[in-house]
Short mmCIF file of C-alpha atoms in Angstrom, two decimals:
data_model
loop_
_atom_site.label_atom_id
_atom_site.label_comp_id
_atom_site.label_asym_id
_atom_site.label_seq_id
_atom_site.Cartn_x
_atom_site.Cartn_y
_atom_site.Cartn_z
CA MET A 1 116.77 72.27 122.65
CA ASP A 2 119.12 74.05 125.05
CA SER A 3 117.36 77.00 126.71
CA ASP A 4 120.30 79.22 125.81
CA THR A 5 119.88 78.50 122.11
CA LYS A 6 118.43 81.51 120.32
CA THR A 7 115.80 81.17 117.63
CA PRO A 8 117.31 82.35 114.35
CA ILE A 9 115.96 85.66 113.11
CA ARG A 10 113.99 85.24 109.90
CA VAL A 11 115.46 87.73 107.45
CA PRO A 12 112.94 89.18 104.96
CA ARG A 13 113.82 88.22 101.39
CA ASP A 14 111.18 90.19 99.50
CA PHE A 15 110.09 93.82 99.74
CA GLU A 16 106.63 93.18 101.19
CA SER A 17 108.06 91.06 104.01
CA LEU A 18 110.71 93.68 104.68
CA ARG A 19 108.09 96.43 104.76
CA SER A 20 105.98 94.45 107.24
CA THR A 21 109.02 93.74 109.43
CA ILE A 22 110.00 97.42 109.57
CA ILE A 23 106.46 98.46 110.47
CA GLU A 24 106.28 95.83 113.22
CA ARG A 25 109.61 96.90 114.73
CA LYS A 26 109.51 100.67 114.17
CA ALA A 27 108.21 101.49 117.66
CA ASN A 28 111.23 99.79 119.25
CA MET A 29 113.87 101.07 116.83
CA PRO A 30 116.43 103.64 118.00
CA LYS A 31 115.58 107.10 116.68
CA ARG A 32 118.18 107.18 113.90
CA LEU A 33 117.35 103.68 112.68
CA ALA A 34 113.64 104.53 112.58
CA GLN A 35 114.52 107.69 110.65
CA VAL A 36 116.43 105.87 107.93
CA ALA A 37 113.85 103.04 107.85
CA ALA A 38 111.10 105.58 107.21
CA PHE A 39 113.21 107.14 104.46
CA ALA A 40 113.81 103.73 102.90
CA LEU A 41 110.11 102.84 102.69
CA GLY A 42 109.20 106.30 101.49
CA ASN A 43 111.98 106.41 98.88
CA PRO A 44 112.62 102.82 97.77
CA ASP A 45 114.03 103.85 94.40
CA GLU A 46 116.65 106.01 96.10
CA ILE A 47 117.74 103.00 98.17
CA ALA A 48 117.90 100.81 95.07
CA PHE A 49 119.90 103.27 92.95
CA GLY A 50 121.92 105.21 95.52
CA THR A 51 125.33 104.73 97.06
CA THR A 52 125.84 104.45 100.79
CA ALA A 53 127.08 108.05 100.85
CA SER A 54 124.21 109.50 98.79
CA ILE A 55 121.54 107.60 100.73
CA ALA A 56 123.02 108.66 104.06
CA ALA A 57 123.10 112.30 102.92
CA ALA A 58 119.52 112.16 101.63
CA SER A 59 118.21 110.60 104.84
CA ASP A 60 120.36 112.89 107.03
CA VAL A 61 122.23 110.12 108.86
CA GLN A 62 125.78 108.83 108.97
CA PRO A 63 126.69 106.01 106.52
CA SER A 64 127.30 103.75 109.50
CA THR A 65 123.61 104.08 110.40
CA LEU A 66 122.69 102.28 107.20
CA VAL A 67 124.89 99.36 108.19
CA ARG A 68 123.39 99.38 111.68
CA LEU A 69 119.88 99.23 110.24
CA ALA A 70 120.85 96.29 108.02
CA HIS A 71 122.29 94.38 110.98
CA HIS A 72 119.28 95.32 113.13
CA LEU A 73 117.03 93.64 110.54
CA GLY A 74 119.25 90.56 110.31
CA TYR A 75 121.14 91.28 107.08
CA GLU A 76 124.86 90.71 106.64
CA GLY A 77 125.41 94.30 105.57
CA PHE A 78 123.83 97.21 103.79
CA SER A 79 124.42 95.78 100.31
CA ASP A 80 122.46 92.69 101.38
CA LEU A 81 119.56 94.90 102.48
CA GLN A 82 119.86 97.02 99.34
CA SER A 83 119.42 93.95 97.15
CA ILE A 84 115.81 93.66 98.35
CA PHE A 85 115.07 97.16 97.05
CA ARG A 86 116.80 96.41 93.75
CA GLU A 87 114.78 93.23 93.30
CA ARG A 88 111.58 95.18 93.97
CA LEU A 89 112.61 97.73 91.38
CA ARG A 90 113.30 95.01 88.83
CA ASP A 91 109.85 93.55 89.38
CA ARG A 92 108.11 96.93 89.34
CA THR A 93 109.78 98.27 86.23
CA LEU A 94 108.84 95.35 84.01
CA THR A 95 106.95 96.62 81.00
CA TYR A 96 103.52 95.14 80.40
CA GLU A 97 104.98 93.20 77.49
CA GLU A 98 107.64 91.74 79.82
CA ARG A 99 104.98 90.83 82.35
CA LEU A 100 103.06 88.97 79.69
CA VAL A 101 106.24 87.09 78.74
CA THR A 102 106.68 86.18 82.42
CA LEU A 103 103.13 84.86 82.47
CA GLU A 104 103.78 82.82 79.33
CA GLN A 105 106.92 81.26 80.81
CA ALA A 106 105.16 80.30 84.03
CA SER A 107 101.78 79.28 82.63
CA GLY A 108 102.40 75.62 81.91
CA GLU A 109 100.08 73.55 79.75
CA ASP A 110 96.74 75.14 80.61
CA GLU A 111 97.70 78.78 80.19
CA ASP A 112 94.25 80.33 80.59
CA ALA A 113 93.36 78.33 83.68
CA ASN A 114 96.69 79.10 85.37
CA LEU A 115 96.40 82.81 84.59
CA LEU A 116 92.88 83.02 85.98
CA SER A 117 93.90 81.02 89.04
CA GLY A 118 96.85 83.32 89.64
CA PHE A 119 94.75 86.46 89.67
CA ILE A 120 92.06 84.89 91.84
CA SER A 121 94.74 83.75 94.28
CA ALA A 122 96.25 87.25 94.45
CA ALA A 123 92.81 88.76 95.05
CA SER A 124 92.09 86.22 97.77
CA GLN A 125 95.43 86.88 99.48
CA SER A 126 94.78 90.62 99.45
CA VAL A 127 91.32 90.33 100.98
CA ASN A 128 92.42 87.80 103.60
CA ARG A 129 95.34 90.00 104.60
CA LEU A 130 93.05 93.00 105.02
CA ALA A 131 90.58 90.95 107.05
CA ALA A 132 93.39 89.91 109.39
CA THR A 133 94.88 93.37 109.85
CA VAL A 134 92.14 95.99 109.53
CA GLN A 135 91.13 97.62 112.81
CA THR A 136 87.41 97.94 113.47
CA ASP A 137 88.05 101.07 115.54
CA THR A 138 89.75 102.70 112.55
CA PHE A 139 86.81 101.86 110.31
CA THR A 140 84.37 103.29 112.86
CA LYS A 141 86.42 106.48 113.19
CA ALA A 142 86.56 106.89 109.41
CA VAL A 143 82.79 106.43 109.11
CA ASP A 144 82.21 108.98 111.89
CA ILE A 145 84.36 111.54 110.08
CA LEU A 146 82.85 110.95 106.65
CA ALA A 147 79.23 110.71 107.82
CA ALA A 148 79.56 114.15 109.43
CA ALA A 149 80.96 115.80 106.29
CA GLU A 150 78.92 118.14 104.12
CA THR A 151 80.89 117.12 101.01
CA ILE A 152 83.27 114.18 100.64
CA TYR A 153 86.20 114.81 98.28
CA LEU A 154 87.60 111.75 96.50
CA ILE A 155 91.27 111.65 95.50
CA ALA A 156 93.06 108.87 93.62
CA LYS A 157 95.18 108.73 90.47
CA ARG A 158 96.55 106.12 88.10
CA ARG A 159 96.10 102.56 89.41
CA SER A 160 94.03 103.78 92.38
CA TYR A 161 91.54 105.73 90.27
CA PRO A 162 88.98 102.86 90.03
CA LEU A 163 88.44 103.17 93.79
CA THR A 164 87.11 106.71 93.52
CA ALA A 165 85.20 105.87 90.35
CA HIS A 166 83.29 103.19 92.27
CA MET A 167 82.70 105.45 95.27
CA THR A 168 81.34 108.15 92.97
CA TYR A 169 78.76 105.66 91.72
CA ALA A 170 77.92 104.44 95.23
CA PHE A 171 77.67 107.92 96.76
CA SER A 172 75.44 109.07 93.90
CA LYS A 173 73.06 106.14 94.43
CA LEU A 174 73.05 106.73 98.20
CA ASN A 175 72.42 110.49 97.89
CA ILE A 176 75.69 111.43 99.56
CA ARG A 177 77.18 114.70 98.37
CA HIS A 178 80.69 114.24 97.05
CA GLN A 179 83.25 115.62 94.63
CA ILE A 180 85.71 113.47 92.71
CA VAL A 181 88.95 115.38 92.18
CA ALA A 182 89.66 114.29 88.62
CA SER A 183 89.08 117.13 86.18
CA PRO A 184 89.87 116.60 82.48
CA ASN A 185 90.99 120.23 82.16
CA GLY A 186 93.57 120.14 84.95
CA VAL A 187 91.85 122.27 87.61
CA ASP A 188 92.17 119.73 90.43
CA PRO A 189 94.19 122.11 92.66
CA GLU A 190 91.44 124.70 92.32
CA MET A 191 88.74 122.15 93.10
CA VAL A 192 90.19 121.30 96.51
CA GLN A 193 90.24 124.99 97.44
CA PHE A 194 86.46 124.87 97.81
CA ALA A 195 86.73 122.39 100.71
CA THR A 196 86.28 123.58 104.30
CA HIS A 197 86.65 122.03 107.74
CA LYS A 198 82.99 120.97 107.45
CA ASP A 199 83.95 118.61 104.62
CA ALA A 200 86.15 115.49 104.52
CA ALA A 201 88.22 113.58 101.99
CA ILE A 202 89.10 110.03 101.05
CA ALA A 203 92.54 109.77 99.44
CA ALA A 204 94.09 106.58 98.06
CA SER A 205 97.66 106.11 96.86
CA PHE A 206 100.16 103.27 96.88
CA SER A 207 103.89 103.10 96.25
CA PRO A 208 105.13 104.61 94.00
CA TYR A 209 102.86 107.34 95.32
CA ALA A 210 101.08 109.65 92.87
CA ALA A 211 102.50 113.14 93.39
CA ASP A 212 99.16 114.83 92.59
CA SER A 213 97.31 112.72 95.15
CA LEU A 214 99.84 113.61 97.83
CA SER A 215 99.79 117.33 97.07
CA GLN A 216 95.98 117.46 96.99
CA ALA A 217 95.64 115.54 100.26
CA GLU A 218 98.23 117.85 101.83
CA ALA A 219 96.36 120.93 100.58
CA LEU A 220 93.14 119.64 102.13
CA ALA A 221 94.82 118.80 105.44
CA ASP A 222 96.33 122.30 105.52
CA ARG A 223 92.81 123.71 105.14
CA GLY A 224 91.64 121.74 108.17
CA VAL A 225 89.78 119.15 106.12
CA PRO A 226 89.87 115.65 107.73
CA VAL A 227 91.53 113.14 105.40
CA VAL A 228 90.82 109.40 105.48
CA ALA A 229 93.70 107.69 103.66
CA ILE A 230 93.99 104.29 102.01
CA THR A 231 97.65 103.45 101.50
CA ASP A 232 100.23 100.72 101.93
CA SER A 233 102.58 101.72 104.74
CA ALA A 234 102.84 103.47 108.07
CA PHE A 235 105.67 105.42 106.44
CA SER A 236 103.55 106.49 103.47
CA PRO A 237 103.57 110.28 103.02
CA LEU A 238 99.80 110.04 102.66
CA ALA A 239 99.43 108.41 106.08
CA ALA A 240 101.52 111.18 107.62
CA ARG A 241 98.89 113.82 106.75
CA ALA A 242 95.79 111.72 107.36
CA THR A 243 93.33 112.07 110.24
CA CYS A 244 92.99 108.30 110.09
CA TRP A 245 94.25 105.77 107.58
CA PHE A 246 93.97 102.17 106.44
CA GLU A 247 96.98 100.05 105.56
CA VAL A 248 96.16 97.87 102.56
CA ALA A 249 98.91 95.67 101.17
CA GLU A 250 97.75 94.23 97.85
CA ALA A 251 99.20 90.96 96.54
CA ASP A 252 100.30 90.70 92.93
CA PHE A 253 100.46 88.07 90.21
CA ALA A 254 103.36 88.30 87.74
CA GLY A 255 103.81 91.97 88.62
CA PHE A 256 100.13 92.88 88.20
CA ARG A 257 98.89 94.10 91.57
CA SER A 258 95.39 93.39 92.82
CA LEU A 259 92.93 96.08 93.92
CA SER A 260 90.62 93.57 95.57
CA ALA A 261 91.18 94.51 99.21
CA SER A 262 91.07 98.23 98.47
CA MET A 263 87.87 97.79 96.50
CA ALA A 264 86.26 95.82 99.32
CA LEU A 265 87.08 98.68 101.69
CA THR A 266 85.75 101.35 99.35
CA MET A 267 82.57 99.33 98.83
CA ALA A 268 82.00 99.13 102.58
CA LEU A 269 82.63 102.82 103.35
CA PRO A 270 79.74 104.39 101.34
CA VAL A 271 77.20 101.91 102.70
CA ALA A 272 78.42 102.42 106.28
CA ILE A 273 78.27 106.20 105.85
CA ALA A 274 74.72 106.05 104.49
CA GLU A 275 73.63 103.76 107.33
CA ARG A 276 75.23 106.04 109.96
CA ARG A 277 73.39 109.04 108.52
CA ARG A 278 70.10 107.15 108.37
CA LYS A 279 70.34 106.21 112.05
CA ARG A 280 71.20 109.78 113.03
CA THR A 281 68.16 111.02 111.13
CA GLN A 282 65.97 108.50 112.94
CA VAL A 283 67.30 109.61 116.32
CA LYS A 284 66.68 113.27 115.51
CA SER A 285 63.18 112.47 114.30
CA THR A 286 62.39 110.53 117.47
CA LYS A 287 63.68 113.35 119.69
CA SER A 288 61.65 115.89 117.73
CA LYS A 289 58.44 113.90 118.21
CA MET A 290 59.09 113.60 121.96
CA GLU A 291 59.52 117.37 122.42
#
């Protein structure tokens, strides 16, 4: 191949690939392009529904910047880029009945086996992706923060709620003081007001982000409470307020997203926190005996 021949740029054709591409390139993007890219990932529905003029106004850039971003990412124009967001919206807004119809159409002869295989495959993809991308230093930092906390507040709504439900069980068994922010009588905002800088929080939310989770995490951060976030993007509003955060991109099968990678992470955190505290207690005990 001629040395002057350029390797064609692979243009993302699904939302997850586009999201990953933007995150990889964000550090080298011009300021205005990074600004509109952050807006796009934080407000995907606005990109899908909006006009060039309305999106430019909402993201505080000129309409030409949208075209520049599209070209920067390898698309023919902004409408080409916008089609990715519209396809994502179509997939996300399928009702559960429509998702089941999709499963039926794609199931083939052995429907049960194919369905089970599809969900196992999605779970496997999610866990493998986390294993390849999670930073050990981030995990260590999160454990340091949480192990030092007097009380750990747990925040997650809707699809993410099972994560905090599991951690509540694990923390209870491990004798770690915690508070799940999920009151049946709607006093969650009041619950977070009890937190101080001596405490910490774990907050989980994925696009489309739960408004209550974001507001509660923000309230804690404003009170000086360290927040460890589990979310799906560097542009997530949850990541923006976190002391440290994990990016977890879950795979889906027929529109049903896995929680496998997130659950693996939230299973590891309580055990690591308990172990960190146990070792600290041993060190203190040894020092006390030597004095």
